[in-house]
Each structure stands twice: as structure tokens, then as C-alpha cells.
Coordinates of C-alpha atoms and ligand atoms in Angstrom, one line a residue:
M163 CA 141.0 133.0 88.9
K164 CA 138.5 135.2 90.7
K165 CA 137.6 134.1 94.2
S166 CA 134.0 132.9 94.5
E167 CA 131.9 135.0 96.8
Y168 CA 129.7 132.3 98.1
R169 CA 130.3 128.5 98.3
A170 CA 128.6 125.4 99.6
S171 CA 129.3 121.7 99.3
W172 CA 126.9 118.9 100.3
E173 CA 126.6 115.2 99.9
C174 CA 123.1 113.8 99.5
P175 CA 121.9 110.2 99.2
S176 CA 119.3 108.8 96.8
N177 CA 116.2 107.0 98.3
I178 CA 114.0 104.1 97.4
A179 CA 110.2 104.4 97.7
M180 CA 108.2 101.6 99.3
V181 CA 104.9 103.4 98.6
K182 CA 105.4 105.0 95.2
Y183 CA 104.8 108.5 94.0
W184 CA 103.2 108.4 90.6
G185 CA 101.3 111.3 89.1
K186 CA 101.7 114.9 89.9
K187 CA 99.6 118.1 90.1
P188 CA 101.0 121.5 89.0
A189 CA 104.2 122.8 90.8
Q190 CA 105.4 119.2 91.3
L191 CA 102.9 118.4 94.0
P192 CA 102.2 114.7 94.3
M193 CA 98.8 113.1 93.4
N194 CA 99.4 110.6 96.3
P195 CA 101.6 110.3 99.4
S196 CA 104.7 108.2 99.3
L197 CA 107.1 106.7 101.8
S198 CA 110.8 105.9 101.2
F199 CA 114.0 105.2 103.0
S200 CA 117.3 107.0 102.2
L201 CA 120.2 105.0 100.9
K202 CA 123.7 104.9 102.5
K203 CA 126.1 104.4 99.7
A204 CA 124.4 105.8 96.6
R205 CA 125.2 109.5 97.0
T206 CA 125.8 112.7 95.0
T207 CA 128.4 115.2 96.1
T208 CA 127.8 118.8 94.8
T209 CA 129.7 122.0 95.2
V210 CA 128.1 125.3 94.2
E211 CA 130.1 128.5 93.8
L212 CA 128.5 131.9 93.1
Q213 CA 130.0 135.2 91.9
T214 CA 128.1 138.4 91.4
A215 CA 127.2 138.8 87.7
P216 CA 124.9 141.1 85.7
K217 CA 122.8 138.1 84.7
R218 CA 122.7 134.4 85.6
T219 CA 125.1 132.0 83.8
V220 CA 125.5 128.4 84.7
E221 CA 128.5 126.1 84.3
F222 CA 128.1 122.5 85.3
L223 CA 130.7 119.8 85.4
F224 CA 129.7 116.2 86.2
E225 CA 132.6 114.1 87.2
G226 CA 134.9 116.7 85.7
Q227 CA 133.2 116.9 82.3
P228 CA 130.6 119.3 80.9
S229 CA 127.2 117.5 81.0
P230 CA 123.8 118.0 79.2
F231 CA 122.3 118.0 82.7
V232 CA 123.2 121.7 82.7
K233 CA 120.0 122.4 80.7
R234 CA 117.9 120.9 83.4
I235 CA 119.8 123.0 86.1
E236 CA 119.3 126.2 84.0
N237 CA 115.6 125.5 83.7
Y238 CA 115.4 124.7 87.4
L239 CA 117.2 127.9 88.4
S240 CA 115.0 129.9 86.1
T241 CA 111.8 128.5 87.7
M242 CA 113.1 129.0 91.2
S243 CA 114.2 132.6 90.5
I244 CA 110.6 133.6 89.9
E245 CA 110.1 133.4 93.7
H246 CA 113.7 133.7 94.8
N247 CA 115.0 136.9 93.1
W248 CA 118.5 136.6 94.5
L249 CA 119.2 133.7 92.1
N250 CA 119.3 136.2 89.2
N251 CA 122.3 138.1 90.4
F252 CA 125.0 135.5 90.1
S253 CA 127.0 133.2 87.9
F254 CA 126.9 129.6 89.1
N255 CA 129.7 127.2 89.0
I256 CA 128.4 123.7 89.9
E257 CA 130.4 120.5 90.2
S258 CA 128.9 117.2 90.9
S259 CA 129.8 113.5 91.2
N260 CA 128.0 110.3 92.1
T261 CA 129.2 107.2 94.0
F262 CA 127.1 105.0 91.7
P263 CA 126.9 104.5 87.9
H264 CA 124.2 106.5 86.1
S265 CA 122.4 103.4 84.7
A266 CA 122.4 101.5 88.0
G267 CA 118.6 101.7 88.5
I268 CA 119.1 104.2 91.4
A269 CA 117.3 107.5 91.2
S270 CA 120.2 109.8 90.4
S271 CA 117.9 112.8 90.0
A272 CA 116.8 112.4 93.7
S273 CA 120.4 112.6 95.1
A274 CA 121.4 115.3 92.5
F275 CA 118.5 117.7 93.2
G276 CA 118.8 116.9 96.9
A277 CA 122.4 117.9 97.0
L278 CA 121.8 121.0 94.8
A279 CA 118.9 122.1 96.9
L280 CA 121.0 121.8 100.1
C281 CA 123.8 123.8 98.6
L282 CA 121.4 126.5 97.3
N283 CA 119.7 126.9 100.7
D284 CA 123.1 127.0 102.4
I285 CA 124.2 129.8 100.1
K286 CA 120.8 131.5 100.5
Q287 CA 121.6 131.9 104.2
Q288 CA 125.0 133.4 103.3
V289 CA 123.5 135.8 100.7
L290 CA 120.6 137.0 102.8
S291 CA 122.7 136.9 106.1
R292 CA 120.1 134.8 107.7
Q293 CA 120.4 131.6 109.8
F294 CA 117.5 129.1 109.5
T295 CA 116.9 126.6 112.3
E296 CA 117.8 123.1 111.3
T297 CA 114.1 122.2 110.9
Q298 CA 113.5 125.2 108.7
F299 CA 116.6 124.5 106.7
L300 CA 115.7 120.9 106.0
Q301 CA 112.1 121.9 105.1
K302 CA 113.2 124.5 102.7
A303 CA 115.8 122.2 101.1
S304 CA 113.1 119.5 100.7
R305 CA 110.8 122.0 99.0
W306 CA 113.6 123.2 96.7
A307 CA 114.6 119.6 95.9
R308 CA 110.9 118.8 95.1
M309 CA 110.9 121.4 92.4
G310 CA 113.8 119.7 90.7
S311 CA 112.6 116.1 90.9
G312 CA 109.6 115.1 93.1
S313 CA 111.2 112.1 94.7
A314 CA 114.3 114.3 95.6
C315 CA 112.4 116.0 98.4
R316 CA 112.5 112.7 100.4
S317 CA 116.3 112.5 100.1
I318 CA 116.8 115.4 102.5
Y319 CA 116.0 113.3 105.5
P320 CA 117.8 110.3 107.1
G321 CA 116.0 107.0 107.4
F322 CA 112.3 107.1 106.5
A323 CA 110.7 110.0 104.8
L324 CA 107.0 110.7 104.0
W325 CA 106.0 113.1 101.3
G326 CA 102.4 114.1 100.8
R327 CA 99.4 114.9 103.0
M328 CA 98.5 111.9 105.1
N329 CA 95.9 111.4 107.9
G330 CA 97.5 110.7 111.2
F331 CA 100.6 112.8 110.3
P332 CA 99.8 116.4 111.3
N333 CA 103.0 117.8 109.8
S334 CA 102.7 115.9 106.5
T335 CA 102.3 118.1 103.4
D336 CA 102.4 117.9 99.7
C337 CA 105.0 120.7 99.6
N338 CA 107.9 118.8 101.3
A339 CA 108.8 115.5 102.8
I340 CA 109.0 115.0 106.5
A341 CA 111.1 112.6 108.6
V342 CA 109.0 109.8 109.9
D343 CA 109.9 109.4 113.6
E344 CA 107.4 106.6 114.4
Q345 CA 109.0 103.9 116.4
F346 CA 109.1 101.0 113.9
H347 CA 110.2 97.5 114.7
S348 CA 114.0 97.5 115.0
D349 CA 114.4 95.3 112.0
Y350 CA 113.4 98.1 109.6
Y351 CA 116.4 100.1 110.7
L352 CA 118.5 97.2 109.2
L353 CA 116.8 97.4 105.8
H354 CA 119.2 96.6 102.9
D355 CA 118.6 97.2 99.2
A356 CA 120.5 95.0 96.7
V357 CA 120.1 96.8 93.4
L358 CA 120.0 94.1 90.7
M359 CA 120.9 95.5 87.3
V360 CA 118.8 93.7 84.7
D361 CA 119.1 96.3 81.9
S362 CA 120.9 99.6 81.8
G363 CA 119.4 100.7 78.5
T364 CA 118.0 104.2 78.2
K365 CA 114.6 104.9 79.6
Q366 CA 111.7 104.4 77.2
V367 CA 109.8 107.1 78.9
S368 CA 111.0 110.0 81.2
S369 CA 109.5 110.1 84.6
S370 CA 107.9 113.4 83.9
A371 CA 106.1 112.0 80.8
G372 CA 105.1 109.0 83.0
H373 CA 103.7 111.2 85.7
N374 CA 101.7 113.1 83.1
L375 CA 100.0 110.0 81.8
M376 CA 98.3 109.7 85.2
N377 CA 96.3 112.9 84.5
S378 CA 93.9 111.1 82.2
H379 CA 94.5 107.6 83.5
P380 CA 91.3 105.5 83.8
F381 CA 92.5 104.1 87.2
K382 CA 93.7 107.5 88.5
D383 CA 91.3 107.8 91.5
A384 CA 91.6 104.1 92.4
R385 CA 95.5 104.4 92.4
I386 CA 95.4 107.5 94.6
A387 CA 93.1 105.8 97.1
Q388 CA 95.3 102.6 97.0
A389 CA 98.5 104.5 97.8
S390 CA 97.0 106.2 100.9
M391 CA 95.6 102.9 102.1
D392 CA 98.9 101.0 101.4
L393 CA 100.8 103.7 103.3
Q394 CA 98.6 103.5 106.4
E395 CA 98.8 99.7 106.4
L396 CA 102.6 99.7 105.8
I397 CA 103.1 101.9 108.8
K398 CA 101.1 99.5 110.9
A399 CA 103.0 96.5 109.6
M400 CA 106.3 98.3 110.3
K401 CA 105.3 99.2 113.9
A402 CA 104.2 95.6 114.5
G403 CA 107.2 94.0 112.8
D404 CA 104.8 92.1 110.5
H405 CA 107.4 91.4 107.7
T406 CA 105.0 89.2 105.7
R407 CA 102.5 92.1 105.4
F408 CA 105.4 94.6 104.8
F409 CA 106.6 92.7 101.8
E410 CA 103.1 92.1 100.4
L411 CA 102.4 95.8 100.5
V412 CA 105.8 96.9 99.1
E413 CA 105.7 94.4 96.2
R414 CA 102.1 95.3 95.4
E415 CA 103.1 99.0 95.3
A416 CA 105.9 98.3 92.8
L417 CA 103.6 96.2 90.6
S418 CA 100.8 98.8 90.9
L419 CA 103.2 101.5 89.6
H420 CA 104.0 99.2 86.6
A421 CA 100.3 98.4 86.2
M422 CA 99.6 102.1 85.8
M423 CA 102.2 102.3 83.1
M424 CA 101.0 99.2 81.3
T425 CA 97.4 100.6 81.2
S426 CA 98.1 104.3 80.4
D427 CA 97.6 105.8 77.0
P428 CA 100.1 105.3 75.4
S429 CA 101.0 102.2 77.4
Y430 CA 104.6 101.3 78.4
L431 CA 106.1 98.0 79.4
L432 CA 109.2 98.9 81.3
L433 CA 110.0 95.5 82.7
H434 CA 112.5 93.2 80.9
P435 CA 111.8 89.4 80.7
N436 CA 114.7 89.0 83.2
S437 CA 113.0 91.4 85.6
L438 CA 110.1 88.9 85.9
K439 CA 112.5 86.0 86.2
V440 CA 114.3 87.7 89.1
V441 CA 111.0 88.6 90.8
K442 CA 109.9 84.9 90.6
K443 CA 113.2 83.7 91.9
I444 CA 113.0 86.1 94.9
Q445 CA 109.5 84.9 95.7
A446 CA 110.6 81.2 95.4
F447 CA 113.6 81.9 97.6
R448 CA 111.3 83.5 100.2
Q449 CA 109.0 80.5 100.1
Q450 CA 111.8 77.9 100.4
T451 CA 113.8 79.6 103.1
G452 CA 111.2 81.5 105.0
L453 CA 113.5 84.5 105.0
A454 CA 112.0 88.0 105.1
V455 CA 113.0 89.2 101.6
G456 CA 111.0 90.9 98.9
F457 CA 111.4 93.4 96.0
T458 CA 110.5 96.8 94.9
I459 CA 110.9 98.3 91.4
D460 CA 111.1 101.9 90.2
A461 CA 110.0 103.1 86.7
G462 CA 112.4 100.8 84.9
P463 CA 113.5 97.2 84.6
N464 CA 116.0 96.9 87.5
I465 CA 114.9 95.1 90.7
H466 CA 115.6 96.2 94.2
L467 CA 115.9 93.2 96.5
L468 CA 115.0 94.3 100.0
Y469 CA 116.2 92.3 103.1
F470 CA 117.4 92.8 106.6
G471 CA 121.1 93.1 107.5
Y472 CA 121.1 89.9 109.6
D473 CA 120.3 87.8 106.5
K474 CA 123.1 89.4 104.5
S475 CA 125.3 86.4 103.9
K476 CA 122.4 84.2 102.9
V477 CA 121.0 86.8 100.5
H478 CA 124.4 87.5 98.9
A479 CA 124.9 83.7 98.4
F480 CA 121.4 83.6 96.7
I481 CA 122.2 86.5 94.4
E482 CA 125.6 85.0 93.5
T483 CA 124.3 81.5 92.8
E484 CA 120.9 82.1 91.4
L485 CA 120.6 85.5 89.9
M486 CA 123.9 86.4 88.3
D487 CA 122.9 84.9 84.9
L488 CA 119.8 87.2 84.8
L489 CA 121.7 90.4 85.5
E490 CA 123.4 92.5 82.9
D491 CA 127.1 91.6 83.1
G492 CA 126.3 90.2 86.5
K493 CA 126.1 93.7 88.0
W494 CA 124.5 94.5 91.3
L495 CA 125.1 96.9 94.2
D496 CA 124.5 96.4 97.8
D497 CA 123.1 99.4 99.7
R498 CA 121.2 100.0 102.9
I499 CA 119.2 102.5 104.9
G500 CA 121.3 105.6 105.6
D501 CA 121.8 108.6 107.8
G502 CA 120.9 111.4 105.3
P503 CA 122.9 114.3 103.8
I504 CA 126.2 115.6 105.0
K505 CA 127.5 119.2 104.8
L506 CA 131.1 119.1 103.5
Ligands
PMV804 O1 111.1 112.1 91.1 P1 110.6 111.6 89.8 O2 109.8 112.6 89.1 O3 111.8 111.1 89.0 O4 109.7 110.4 90.0 C1 110.1 109.1 90.4 C2 109.0 108.3 90.8 C3 109.4 106.8 91.2 O5 110.7 106.7 91.4 C4 108.9 105.9 90.1 C5 108.6 106.5 92.5 C6 109.1 107.2 93.7 O6 108.2 107.5 94.6 O7 110.3 107.4 93.9

């Protein structure tokens, strides 16, 4: 076997948005700002090896097997090569694996494009014999990740990440995410995300098709304004440690994302009857116990139960006793806020 000329290997987490990105402008720029936290356990590991070649070829193995995701990577590299010419001169061997199942209700494209973008920028430094500062490197990786999957740009940073231009955050931009280094109430660094799998069926609508529906959505302007307002308020609540307001806003954001889908043309109902039952149970549990718990939902039927680490045993007991029958084969995963990508 020929030795690879350049090689990089990175592990990158997925992330979960509290203020949702929904709707995009050309070049994968977001219609509205979003705020997420990176996960700890749900991660993609990717290794990229390059050899000089007359034209670009791509081989991709996912968990040791050829995967149709290779098409998406080919398209991605072809788009990126318009600005980054060096991508044209190599054959690419890419291997990837995830710590979580594909249908888990965790954004696998976020961790996948995060890991790929980190590898490619690592290799870019080798190919061009340049060393970026850490800040430059992460910013570039976040931009590259955005071009693969918008939400992936937030996966490059540990803890909380903000993507999109936002008043009060001078470094914020639509082009990449930034780390949010506001001092939030200490509880928010203990955030946990129990991913409750209601239905693992294939998506009714891809997220790109979903984003496109926002272009002519009758509530487009109101949604953009709402997301910015929610973000400002959420940051205030997180600084003050106002958990009641925090969960009100996070839940409203999730429901607003689904409201957009329910009222687009064509409309989509992505929730499963059990998604609503789980949501109702979480709200009743909060009311009965007074615990700081709530939910968020991405563009699918699975529910993310958010809670703080110090309530772990009570929340786990609640899931095991009250929610199991509503979950597909009783499946759920427990994750928490994480420390970001790792170079291997
Ligand atoms: O990154 P995409 O294009 O798959 O969009 C995902 C958008 C949501 O997950 C629904 C919300 C978000 O901000 O992560």
C-alpha cells in the first residue's frame, strides 16, 4: 500500500440547539442566529488521508463499510474546491465512525461535518506549510463545517456556541460560530440531554428541504425576529440562573420550529403521537416535583429532555418508570454538555 502523504484524525461532538436555526440564505448562511451546547458522548471520529493524484477521487468508509454519504462528501469537496484549489490535487481516503446510532435523534451531520472540517483544515496547514493560531484554526474549521451542514459550525466549540450575527456579541457572524464565554449561572455547565427515541423512522423531509420552505414562509419575518429576541432573553436567563424562564424559552423555540414546519407549503407534521405524550409527561413531572427540567426537539419526532446533573437520579427514575412505554423499544441515551473536539 502506498503511504499517505497527508493525514489527520479528529473526534468531534454533535450539538443540540436551544435557539433553533431554521431557514438559510445562499452559501449556507443562517436566516436567524442560534445557540447550542456541544454534547459529550455523541461524537464522530474521522480520519482523512490524502495522496497526490491527477484528479480528485473520494473513498469513504463509515464504520468499515462503503456508505452513500460519499456522494455528499464528493459534492462538498467539489463546492469547497472552488475557493480552495489545493483540494483538486489529491485522492481522499476518509474513514468515519459514530459513538451513537444513526437514528438516535442526534444530529449526525453536525458531528460528521465538524470532524471532516477539522481534518481538512489540519491537512490544509500541512499542505500549505502554514500554522494557524488556535483561534484562526477553529474559525476556519467552523466555516468549513458550516458549508457541509449549517448546525455543524457550532460543533467546533466546547460548551455553548453562538452562530449568526447578534447584537451585543461583537465577534458574532453568520459565517461561523463563536464560543460563548459569557459567565452563565453554574448550573448551565451541568446541563444534561436525555435523548428519548420515540420513532427512528426515516425523515419525512430533509433538513435542506425544510430550510428552503422558510424562503416563502408567511411567518418568515416574525420567526427571524422571534429567534433573535429569544436568544437575547435566553442569555439573560442563563446569566441570572432563571431556570423557569430558560425552559419556557427553550421549549417555545422547539415548538416554534415545528410550528414553522406545520405551516409551510407543503406542510409537515414531524411529531409522533408519542412525542406529544412525552412532552406532556415532562411538563407534568416538572409541575409535580418542581424540578428544573424541560424539553427541546429538532426537526424530527424524538424528544431531548434537558436537566441539570444534580437531578440525574430523579430524572432517570422518571424516564424508567413513566416514559419507557412511549419510546421505541424503550431506547434512550443520556448525554451532557461536553468539552468539544479532540485531535487524535
Ligand atoms: O444543520 P442542518 O442543515 O441539518 O439543520 C438543522 C437545524 C436544526 O437541527 C433543526 C436546528 C439547529 O439549530 O440545530
